Amino acid sequence: GMVHAAEAYDVANNRMLAFGGILEGVLDGRLWQLDLASPVAAWSEVQPATASRPGPRRGARFVYDPNGGNPRLLMFGGWKGSLATSICDELWELSLTPGLESWNQLFLGGGPPALADASVVYHPASNAAFFHGGQLASGGYVNSTWRLTLGASPAWALLSPAGAPPARFAHSAVFDPIGDRMI
């Protein structure tokens, strides 16, 4: 099976998407979908319409962006090889129109360093994604929290929340809508 893939639920199209990871011991760069509306759910490969696409990686993170009814996934970071120095700081968007999926790399500047295995949640009220922790290319771990404001002009901002947990990577996080917080 596939491990360490970027995964997200595509709300608009009722499907699960997964990109990259390690498949049978090899770093993978394919996009897969699981159609959850089908009575017999099965994985199938998605062939994006663009020649430009991210290379194989593991430990990247997807976040679903409703983008005003034009949904997309944003993917950040990950390992592009077996060495820690192969961690990247790339940000990619994937448009989600079924049959017309396409990749586009975003160059925002002012964002986090190269990170792998951070956690991420989407915050609907601020239309932003919050990334926490991760592993650096140097091999160290961080406890930093970054906000990626979404919409027409995405932008990064480093936050300084009180009581941040110790540095970590390969952890999970969820958004608590009642408490309006990342856990």
mmCIF file with all atom_site columns, C-alpha atoms in Angstrom:
data_model
loop_
_atom_site.group_PDB
_atom_site.id
_atom_site.type_symbol
_atom_site.label_atom_id
_atom_site.label_alt_id
_atom_site.label_comp_id
_atom_site.label_asym_id
_atom_site.label_entity_id
_atom_site.label_seq_id
_atom_site.pdbx_PDB_ins_code
_atom_site.Cartn_x
_atom_site.Cartn_y
_atom_site.Cartn_z
_atom_site.occupancy
_atom_site.B_iso_or_equiv
_atom_site.pdbx_formal_charge
_atom_site.auth_seq_id
_atom_site.auth_comp_id
_atom_site.auth_asym_id
_atom_site.auth_atom_id
_atom_site.pdbx_PDB_model_num
ATOM 1   C CA . GLY A 1 1   ? 0.000   0.000  0.000   1.00 0.00 ? 1   GLY A CA 1
ATOM 2   C CA . MET A 1 2   ? 0.819   3.675  -0.223  1.00 0.00 ? 2   MET A CA 1
ATOM 3   C CA . VAL A 1 3   ? 2.224   5.480  2.844   1.00 0.00 ? 3   VAL A CA 1
ATOM 4   C CA . HIS A 1 4   ? 3.137   9.110  3.561   1.00 0.00 ? 4   HIS A CA 1
ATOM 5   C CA . ALA A 1 5   ? 0.897   10.497 0.774   1.00 0.00 ? 5   ALA A CA 1
ATOM 6   C CA . ALA A 1 6   ? -0.735  13.936 0.830   1.00 0.00 ? 6   ALA A CA 1
ATOM 7   C CA . GLU A 1 7   ? -4.451  13.234 1.257   1.00 0.00 ? 7   GLU A CA 1
ATOM 8   C CA . ALA A 1 8   ? -7.643  15.309 1.347   1.00 0.00 ? 8   ALA A CA 1
ATOM 9   C CA . TYR A 1 9   ? -11.373 15.008 0.917   1.00 0.00 ? 9   TYR A CA 1
ATOM 10  C CA . ASP A 1 10  ? -12.726 16.864 -2.142  1.00 0.00 ? 10  ASP A CA 1
ATOM 11  C CA . VAL A 1 11  ? -16.048 18.100 -0.728  1.00 0.00 ? 11  VAL A CA 1
ATOM 12  C CA . ALA A 1 12  ? -17.436 19.405 -4.033  1.00 0.00 ? 12  ALA A CA 1
ATOM 13  C CA . ASN A 1 13  ? -16.881 16.100 -5.851  1.00 0.00 ? 13  ASN A CA 1
ATOM 14  C CA . ASN A 1 14  ? -17.342 13.610 -2.972  1.00 0.00 ? 14  ASN A CA 1
ATOM 15  C CA . ARG A 1 15  ? -13.991 11.918 -3.466  1.00 0.00 ? 15  ARG A CA 1
ATOM 16  C CA . MET A 1 16  ? -10.766 11.333 -1.599  1.00 0.00 ? 16  MET A CA 1
ATOM 17  C CA . LEU A 1 17  ? -7.552  12.428 -3.340  1.00 0.00 ? 17  LEU A CA 1
ATOM 18  C CA . ALA A 1 18  ? -4.036  11.229 -2.586  1.00 0.00 ? 18  ALA A CA 1
ATOM 19  C CA . PHE A 1 19  ? -0.752  12.363 -4.113  1.00 0.00 ? 19  PHE A CA 1
ATOM 20  C CA . GLY A 1 20  ? 2.729   10.914 -3.865  1.00 0.00 ? 20  GLY A CA 1
ATOM 21  C CA . GLY A 1 21  ? 3.924   8.890  -0.934  1.00 0.00 ? 21  GLY A CA 1
ATOM 22  C CA . ILE A 1 22  ? 5.829   5.652  -1.011  1.00 0.00 ? 22  ILE A CA 1
ATOM 23  C CA . LEU A 1 23  ? 4.287   2.857  -3.025  1.00 0.00 ? 23  LEU A CA 1
ATOM 24  C CA . GLU A 1 24  ? 5.943   -0.576 -2.859  1.00 0.00 ? 24  GLU A CA 1
ATOM 25  C CA . GLY A 1 25  ? 9.169   1.007  -1.579  1.00 0.00 ? 25  GLY A CA 1
ATOM 26  C CA . VAL A 1 26  ? 9.398   3.658  -4.340  1.00 0.00 ? 26  VAL A CA 1
ATOM 27  C CA . LEU A 1 27  ? 8.780   7.405  -4.077  1.00 0.00 ? 27  LEU A CA 1
ATOM 28  C CA . ASP A 1 28  ? 5.613   8.071  -6.106  1.00 0.00 ? 28  ASP A CA 1
ATOM 29  C CA . GLY A 1 29  ? 4.379   11.143 -7.982  1.00 0.00 ? 29  GLY A CA 1
ATOM 30  C CA . ARG A 1 30  ? 0.906   10.101 -9.100  1.00 0.00 ? 30  ARG A CA 1
ATOM 31  C CA . LEU A 1 31  ? -2.500  11.490 -8.171  1.00 0.00 ? 31  LEU A CA 1
ATOM 32  C CA . TRP A 1 32  ? -5.218  9.026  -7.136  1.00 0.00 ? 32  TRP A CA 1
ATOM 33  C CA . GLN A 1 33  ? -8.930  9.403  -6.410  1.00 0.00 ? 33  GLN A CA 1
ATOM 34  C CA . LEU A 1 34  ? -11.428 7.326  -4.484  1.00 0.00 ? 34  LEU A CA 1
ATOM 35  C CA . ASP A 1 35  ? -14.973 8.075  -5.714  1.00 0.00 ? 35  ASP A CA 1
ATOM 36  C CA . LEU A 1 36  ? -17.058 7.977  -2.539  1.00 0.00 ? 36  LEU A CA 1
ATOM 37  C CA . ALA A 1 37  ? -20.368 8.296  -4.433  1.00 0.00 ? 37  ALA A CA 1
ATOM 38  C CA . SER A 1 38  ? -19.777 4.967  -6.166  1.00 0.00 ? 38  SER A CA 1
ATOM 39  C CA . PRO A 1 39  ? -21.450 1.938  -4.543  1.00 0.00 ? 39  PRO A CA 1
ATOM 40  C CA . VAL A 1 40  ? -18.181 0.055  -5.044  1.00 0.00 ? 40  VAL A CA 1
ATOM 41  C CA . ALA A 1 41  ? -15.488 2.562  -4.110  1.00 0.00 ? 41  ALA A CA 1
ATOM 42  C CA . ALA A 1 42  ? -12.191 1.870  -5.868  1.00 0.00 ? 42  ALA A CA 1
ATOM 43  C CA . TRP A 1 43  ? -9.012  3.884  -6.363  1.00 0.00 ? 43  TRP A CA 1
ATOM 44  C CA . SER A 1 44  ? -8.249  5.170  -9.866  1.00 0.00 ? 44  SER A CA 1
ATOM 45  C CA . GLU A 1 45  ? -5.399  7.288  -11.171 1.00 0.00 ? 45  GLU A CA 1
ATOM 46  C CA . VAL A 1 46  ? -6.142  10.898 -12.162 1.00 0.00 ? 46  VAL A CA 1
ATOM 47  C CA . GLN A 1 47  ? -4.261  12.293 -15.152 1.00 0.00 ? 47  GLN A CA 1
ATOM 48  C CA . PRO A 1 48  ? -3.981  16.095 -14.684 1.00 0.00 ? 48  PRO A CA 1
ATOM 49  C CA . ALA A 1 49  ? -4.347  18.181 -17.854 1.00 0.00 ? 49  ALA A CA 1
ATOM 50  C CA . THR A 1 50  ? -1.100  20.160 -17.312 1.00 0.00 ? 50  THR A CA 1
ATOM 51  C CA . ALA A 1 51  ? 2.459   19.209 -18.175 1.00 0.00 ? 51  ALA A CA 1
ATOM 52  C CA . SER A 1 52  ? 3.719   21.138 -15.142 1.00 0.00 ? 52  SER A CA 1
ATOM 53  C CA . ARG A 1 53  ? 3.272   19.083 -11.992 1.00 0.00 ? 53  ARG A CA 1
ATOM 54  C CA . PRO A 1 54  ? 5.059   18.373 -8.736  1.00 0.00 ? 54  PRO A CA 1
ATOM 55  C CA . GLY A 1 55  ? 7.645   15.636 -8.721  1.00 0.00 ? 55  GLY A CA 1
ATOM 56  C CA . PRO A 1 56  ? 7.393   12.528 -6.566  1.00 0.00 ? 56  PRO A CA 1
ATOM 57  C CA . ARG A 1 57  ? 7.381   13.240 -2.831  1.00 0.00 ? 57  ARG A CA 1
ATOM 58  C CA . ARG A 1 58  ? 6.284   12.031 0.562   1.00 0.00 ? 58  ARG A CA 1
ATOM 59  C CA . GLY A 1 59  ? 5.306   13.895 3.696   1.00 0.00 ? 59  GLY A CA 1
ATOM 60  C CA . ALA A 1 60  ? 3.697   16.802 1.806   1.00 0.00 ? 60  ALA A CA 1
ATOM 61  C CA . ARG A 1 61  ? 0.397   18.184 3.090   1.00 0.00 ? 61  ARG A CA 1
ATOM 62  C CA . PHE A 1 62  ? -2.852  18.916 1.225   1.00 0.00 ? 62  PHE A CA 1
ATOM 63  C CA . VAL A 1 63  ? -5.430  21.449 2.367   1.00 0.00 ? 63  VAL A CA 1
ATOM 64  C CA . TYR A 1 64  ? -8.850  21.824 0.739   1.00 0.00 ? 64  TYR A CA 1
ATOM 65  C CA . ASP A 1 65  ? -9.699  25.397 -0.319  1.00 0.00 ? 65  ASP A CA 1
ATOM 66  C CA . PRO A 1 66  ? -13.358 25.978 -1.331  1.00 0.00 ? 66  PRO A CA 1
ATOM 67  C CA . ASN A 1 67  ? -12.055 29.062 -3.241  1.00 0.00 ? 67  ASN A CA 1
ATOM 68  C CA . GLY A 1 68  ? -15.440 30.733 -3.725  1.00 0.00 ? 68  GLY A CA 1
ATOM 69  C CA . GLY A 1 69  ? -17.069 27.736 -5.404  1.00 0.00 ? 69  GLY A CA 1
ATOM 70  C CA . ASN A 1 70  ? -13.985 26.994 -7.518  1.00 0.00 ? 70  ASN A CA 1
ATOM 71  C CA . PRO A 1 71  ? -12.442 24.397 -5.188  1.00 0.00 ? 71  PRO A CA 1
ATOM 72  C CA . ARG A 1 72  ? -8.789  23.474 -5.215  1.00 0.00 ? 72  ARG A CA 1
ATOM 73  C CA . LEU A 1 73  ? -6.255  21.646 -3.114  1.00 0.00 ? 73  LEU A CA 1
ATOM 74  C CA . LEU A 1 74  ? -3.060  23.338 -2.013  1.00 0.00 ? 74  LEU A CA 1
ATOM 75  C CA . MET A 1 75  ? -0.036  21.147 -1.345  1.00 0.00 ? 75  MET A CA 1
ATOM 76  C CA . PHE A 1 76  ? 3.003   22.281 0.631   1.00 0.00 ? 76  PHE A CA 1
ATOM 77  C CA . GLY A 1 77  ? 6.420   20.785 1.338   1.00 0.00 ? 77  GLY A CA 1
ATOM 78  C CA . GLY A 1 78  ? 7.495   17.174 1.534   1.00 0.00 ? 78  GLY A CA 1
ATOM 79  C CA . TRP A 1 79  ? 10.522  15.017 0.848   1.00 0.00 ? 79  TRP A CA 1
ATOM 80  C CA . LYS A 1 80  ? 11.590  14.886 -2.813  1.00 0.00 ? 80  LYS A CA 1
ATOM 81  C CA . GLY A 1 81  ? 14.199  12.211 -2.138  1.00 0.00 ? 81  GLY A CA 1
ATOM 82  C CA . SER A 1 82  ? 15.650  10.039 0.591   1.00 0.00 ? 82  SER A CA 1
ATOM 83  C CA . LEU A 1 83  ? 17.924  12.622 2.228   1.00 0.00 ? 83  LEU A CA 1
ATOM 84  C CA . ALA A 1 84  ? 16.744  15.259 4.708   1.00 0.00 ? 84  ALA A CA 1
ATOM 85  C CA . THR A 1 85  ? 18.251  17.895 2.423   1.00 0.00 ? 85  THR A CA 1
ATOM 86  C CA . SER A 1 86  ? 15.677  16.912 -0.196  1.00 0.00 ? 86  SER A CA 1
ATOM 87  C CA . ILE A 1 87  ? 12.826  18.486 1.798   1.00 0.00 ? 87  ILE A CA 1
ATOM 88  C CA . CYS A 1 88  ? 11.195  21.250 -0.261  1.00 0.00 ? 88  CYS A CA 1
ATOM 89  C CA . ASP A 1 89  ? 9.271   24.475 0.291   1.00 0.00 ? 89  ASP A CA 1
ATOM 90  C CA . GLU A 1 90  ? 7.134   24.216 -2.849  1.00 0.00 ? 90  GLU A CA 1
ATOM 91  C CA . LEU A 1 91  ? 3.489   25.269 -2.846  1.00 0.00 ? 91  LEU A CA 1
ATOM 92  C CA . TRP A 1 92  ? 1.253   23.778 -5.549  1.00 0.00 ? 92  TRP A CA 1
ATOM 93  C CA . GLU A 1 93  ? -2.421  24.214 -6.320  1.00 0.00 ? 93  GLU A CA 1
ATOM 94  C CA . LEU A 1 94  ? -4.547  21.513 -7.906  1.00 0.00 ? 94  LEU A CA 1
ATOM 95  C CA . SER A 1 95  ? -7.803  22.594 -9.545  1.00 0.00 ? 95  SER A CA 1
ATOM 96  C CA . LEU A 1 96  ? -10.523 20.042 -8.857  1.00 0.00 ? 96  LEU A CA 1
ATOM 97  C CA . THR A 1 97  ? -12.822 20.074 -11.885 1.00 0.00 ? 97  THR A CA 1
ATOM 98  C CA . PRO A 1 98  ? -13.295 16.332 -12.574 1.00 0.00 ? 98  PRO A CA 1
ATOM 99  C CA . GLY A 1 99  ? -11.608 15.339 -15.823 1.00 0.00 ? 99  GLY A CA 1
ATOM 100 C CA . LEU A 1 100 ? -9.892  18.749 -16.052 1.00 0.00 ? 100 LEU A CA 1
ATOM 101 C CA . GLU A 1 101 ? -7.688  18.637 -12.950 1.00 0.00 ? 101 GLU A CA 1
ATOM 102 C CA . SER A 1 102 ? -4.570  20.747 -13.372 1.00 0.00 ? 102 SER A CA 1
ATOM 103 C CA . TRP A 1 103 ? -1.481  21.636 -11.338 1.00 0.00 ? 103 TRP A CA 1
ATOM 104 C CA . ASN A 1 104 ? 0.005   25.115 -10.954 1.00 0.00 ? 104 ASN A CA 1
ATOM 105 C CA . GLN A 1 105 ? 3.017   26.014 -8.811  1.00 0.00 ? 105 GLN A CA 1
ATOM 106 C CA . LEU A 1 106 ? 2.577   29.143 -6.667  1.00 0.00 ? 106 LEU A CA 1
ATOM 107 C CA . PHE A 1 107 ? 5.545   31.384 -5.844  1.00 0.00 ? 107 PHE A CA 1
ATOM 108 C CA . LEU A 1 108 ? 4.495   33.494 -2.847  1.00 0.00 ? 108 LEU A CA 1
ATOM 109 C CA . GLY A 1 109 ? 7.699   34.301 -0.971  1.00 0.00 ? 109 GLY A CA 1
ATOM 110 C CA . GLY A 1 110 ? 7.863   35.011 2.750   1.00 0.00 ? 110 GLY A CA 1
ATOM 111 C CA . GLY A 1 111 ? 6.712   31.492 3.630   1.00 0.00 ? 111 GLY A CA 1
ATOM 112 C CA . PRO A 1 112 ? 7.991   28.731 5.844   1.00 0.00 ? 112 PRO A CA 1
ATOM 113 C CA . PRO A 1 113 ? 11.330  27.060 5.296   1.00 0.00 ? 113 PRO A CA 1
ATOM 114 C CA . ALA A 1 114 ? 11.377  23.701 3.552   1.00 0.00 ? 114 ALA A CA 1
ATOM 115 C CA . LEU A 1 115 ? 9.260   21.389 5.729   1.00 0.00 ? 115 LEU A CA 1
ATOM 116 C CA . ALA A 1 116 ? 8.021   17.823 5.659   1.00 0.00 ? 116 ALA A CA 1
ATOM 117 C CA . ASP A 1 117 ? 5.407   16.101 7.798   1.00 0.00 ? 117 ASP A CA 1
ATOM 118 C CA . ALA A 1 118 ? 3.811   19.235 9.264   1.00 0.00 ? 118 ALA A CA 1
ATOM 119 C CA . SER A 1 119 ? 0.153   19.178 10.311  1.00 0.00 ? 119 SER A CA 1
ATOM 120 C CA . VAL A 1 120 ? -2.465  21.375 8.635   1.00 0.00 ? 120 VAL A CA 1
ATOM 121 C CA . VAL A 1 121 ? -6.083  22.412 9.198   1.00 0.00 ? 121 VAL A CA 1
ATOM 122 C CA . TYR A 1 122 ? -8.462  24.639 7.246   1.00 0.00 ? 122 TYR A CA 1
ATOM 123 C CA . HIS A 1 123 ? -10.174 27.481 9.162   1.00 0.00 ? 123 HIS A CA 1
ATOM 124 C CA . PRO A 1 124 ? -13.404 28.460 7.358   1.00 0.00 ? 124 PRO A CA 1
ATOM 125 C CA . ALA A 1 125 ? -14.055 31.740 9.224   1.00 0.00 ? 125 ALA A CA 1
ATOM 126 C CA . SER A 1 126 ? -10.731 33.253 8.114   1.00 0.00 ? 126 SER A CA 1
ATOM 127 C CA . ASN A 1 127 ? -10.469 31.266 4.856   1.00 0.00 ? 127 ASN A CA 1
ATOM 128 C CA . ALA A 1 128 ? -6.965  30.242 5.856   1.00 0.00 ? 128 ALA A CA 1
ATOM 129 C CA . ALA A 1 129 ? -4.877  27.122 6.365   1.00 0.00 ? 129 ALA A CA 1
ATOM 130 C CA . PHE A 1 130 ? -2.760  26.719 9.483   1.00 0.00 ? 130 PHE A CA 1
ATOM 131 C CA . PHE A 1 131 ? 0.415   24.614 9.312   1.00 0.00 ? 131 PHE A CA 1
ATOM 132 C CA . HIS A 1 132 ? 2.193   23.526 12.492  1.00 0.00 ? 132 HIS A CA 1
ATOM 133 C CA . GLY A 1 133 ? 5.505   21.823 13.169  1.00 0.00 ? 133 GLY A CA 1
ATOM 134 C CA . GLY A 1 134 ? 7.391   19.647 10.720  1.00 0.00 ? 134 GLY A CA 1
ATOM 135 C CA . GLN A 1 135 ? 10.900  18.528 9.918   1.00 0.00 ? 135 GLN A CA 1
ATOM 136 C CA . LEU A 1 136 ? 13.517  20.862 8.463   1.00 0.00 ? 136 LEU A CA 1
ATOM 137 C CA . ALA A 1 137 ? 16.022  20.005 5.743   1.00 0.00 ? 137 ALA A CA 1
ATOM 138 C CA . SER A 1 138 ? 18.716  20.239 8.467   1.00 0.00 ? 138 SER A CA 1
ATOM 139 C CA . GLY A 1 139 ? 17.066  17.279 10.213  1.00 0.00 ? 139 GLY A CA 1
ATOM 140 C CA . GLY A 1 140 ? 15.723  19.362 13.104  1.00 0.00 ? 140 GLY A CA 1
ATOM 141 C CA . TYR A 1 141 ? 12.090  19.780 14.035  1.00 0.00 ? 141 TYR A CA 1
ATOM 142 C CA . VAL A 1 142 ? 10.085  22.972 14.552  1.00 0.00 ? 142 VAL A CA 1
ATOM 143 C CA . ASN A 1 143 ? 7.110   24.108 16.614  1.00 0.00 ? 143 ASN A CA 1
ATOM 144 C CA . SER A 1 144 ? 6.332   27.097 14.396  1.00 0.00 ? 144 SER A CA 1
ATOM 145 C CA . THR A 1 145 ? 2.817   27.868 13.182  1.00 0.00 ? 145 THR A CA 1
ATOM 146 C CA . TRP A 1 146 ? 2.200   29.427 9.759   1.00 0.00 ? 146 TRP A CA 1
ATOM 147 C CA . ARG A 1 147 ? -1.028  30.843 8.358   1.00 0.00 ? 147 ARG A CA 1
ATOM 148 C CA . LEU A 1 148 ? -1.645  30.604 4.635   1.00 0.00 ? 148 LEU A CA 1
ATOM 149 C CA . THR A 1 149 ? -4.406  33.074 3.800   1.00 0.00 ? 149 THR A CA 1
ATOM 150 C CA . LEU A 1 150 ? -6.340  31.650 0.872   1.00 0.00 ? 150 LEU A CA 1
ATOM 151 C CA . GLY A 1 151 ? -8.500  33.209 -1.836  1.00 0.00 ? 151 GLY A CA 1
ATOM 152 C CA . ALA A 1 152 ? -7.407  35.150 -4.911  1.00 0.00 ? 152 ALA A CA 1
ATOM 153 C CA . SER A 1 153 ? -4.130  36.373 -3.355  1.00 0.00 ? 153 SER A CA 1
ATOM 154 C CA . PRO A 1 154 ? -2.688  33.697 -1.032  1.00 0.00 ? 154 PRO A CA 1
ATOM 155 C CA . ALA A 1 155 ? -0.092  34.940 1.471   1.00 0.00 ? 155 ALA A CA 1
ATOM 156 C CA . TRP A 1 156 ? 2.011   33.412 4.270   1.00 0.00 ? 156 TRP A CA 1
ATOM 157 C CA . ALA A 1 157 ? 2.367   34.786 7.814   1.00 0.00 ? 157 ALA A CA 1
ATOM 158 C CA . LEU A 1 158 ? 4.379   33.381 10.735  1.00 0.00 ? 158 LEU A CA 1
ATOM 159 C CA . LEU A 1 159 ? 2.303   33.348 13.922  1.00 0.00 ? 159 LEU A CA 1
ATOM 160 C CA . SER A 1 160 ? 3.434   33.443 17.549  1.00 0.00 ? 160 SER A CA 1
ATOM 161 C CA . PRO A 1 161 ? 0.711   31.621 19.513  1.00 0.00 ? 161 PRO A CA 1
ATOM 162 C CA . ALA A 1 162 ? 1.062   31.434 23.299  1.00 0.00 ? 162 ALA A CA 1
ATOM 163 C CA . GLY A 1 163 ? 1.726   27.979 24.714  1.00 0.00 ? 163 GLY A CA 1
ATOM 164 C CA . ALA A 1 164 ? 2.910   26.331 21.491  1.00 0.00 ? 164 ALA A CA 1
ATOM 165 C CA . PRO A 1 165 ? 3.679   22.614 21.971  1.00 0.00 ? 165 PRO A CA 1
ATOM 166 C CA . PRO A 1 166 ? 7.244   21.309 21.654  1.00 0.00 ? 166 PRO A CA 1
ATOM 167 C CA . ALA A 1 167 ? 8.760   20.786 18.209  1.00 0.00 ? 167 ALA A CA 1
ATOM 168 C CA . ARG A 1 168 ? 7.301   17.781 16.384  1.00 0.00 ? 168 ARG A CA 1
ATOM 169 C CA . PHE A 1 169 ? 6.694   16.199 13.002  1.00 0.00 ? 169 PHE A CA 1
ATOM 170 C CA . ALA A 1 170 ? 4.493   13.468 11.466  1.00 0.00 ? 170 ALA A CA 1
ATOM 171 C CA . HIS A 1 171 ? 1.701   14.423 13.848  1.00 0.00 ? 171 HIS A CA 1
ATOM 172 C CA . SER A 1 172 ? -1.983  14.987 13.178  1.00 0.00 ? 172 SER A CA 1
ATOM 173 C CA . ALA A 1 173 ? -4.242  17.946 13.804  1.00 0.00 ? 173 ALA A CA 1
ATOM 174 C CA . VAL A 1 174 ? -7.962  18.615 13.543  1.00 0.00 ? 174 VAL A CA 1
ATOM 175 C CA . PHE A 1 175 ? -10.041 21.781 13.440  1.00 0.00 ? 175 PHE A CA 1
ATOM 176 C CA . ASP A 1 176 ? -12.514 22.101 16.324  1.00 0.00 ? 176 ASP A CA 1
ATOM 177 C CA . PRO A 1 177 ? -15.359 24.319 15.009  1.00 0.00 ? 177 PRO A CA 1
ATOM 178 C CA . ILE A 1 178 ? -17.030 24.635 18.429  1.00 0.00 ? 178 ILE A CA 1
ATOM 179 C CA . GLY A 1 179 ? -13.873 25.841 20.151  1.00 0.00 ? 179 GLY A CA 1
ATOM 180 C CA . ASP A 1 180 ? -12.612 27.573 16.965  1.00 0.00 ? 180 ASP A CA 1
ATOM 181 C CA . ARG A 1 181 ? -9.174  26.032 17.367  1.00 0.00 ? 181 ARG A CA 1
ATOM 182 C CA . MET A 1 182 ? -6.561  23.667 15.948  1.00 0.00 ? 182 MET A CA 1
ATOM 183 C CA . ILE A 1 183 ? -6.015  20.610 18.141  1.00 0.00 ? 183 ILE A CA 1
#
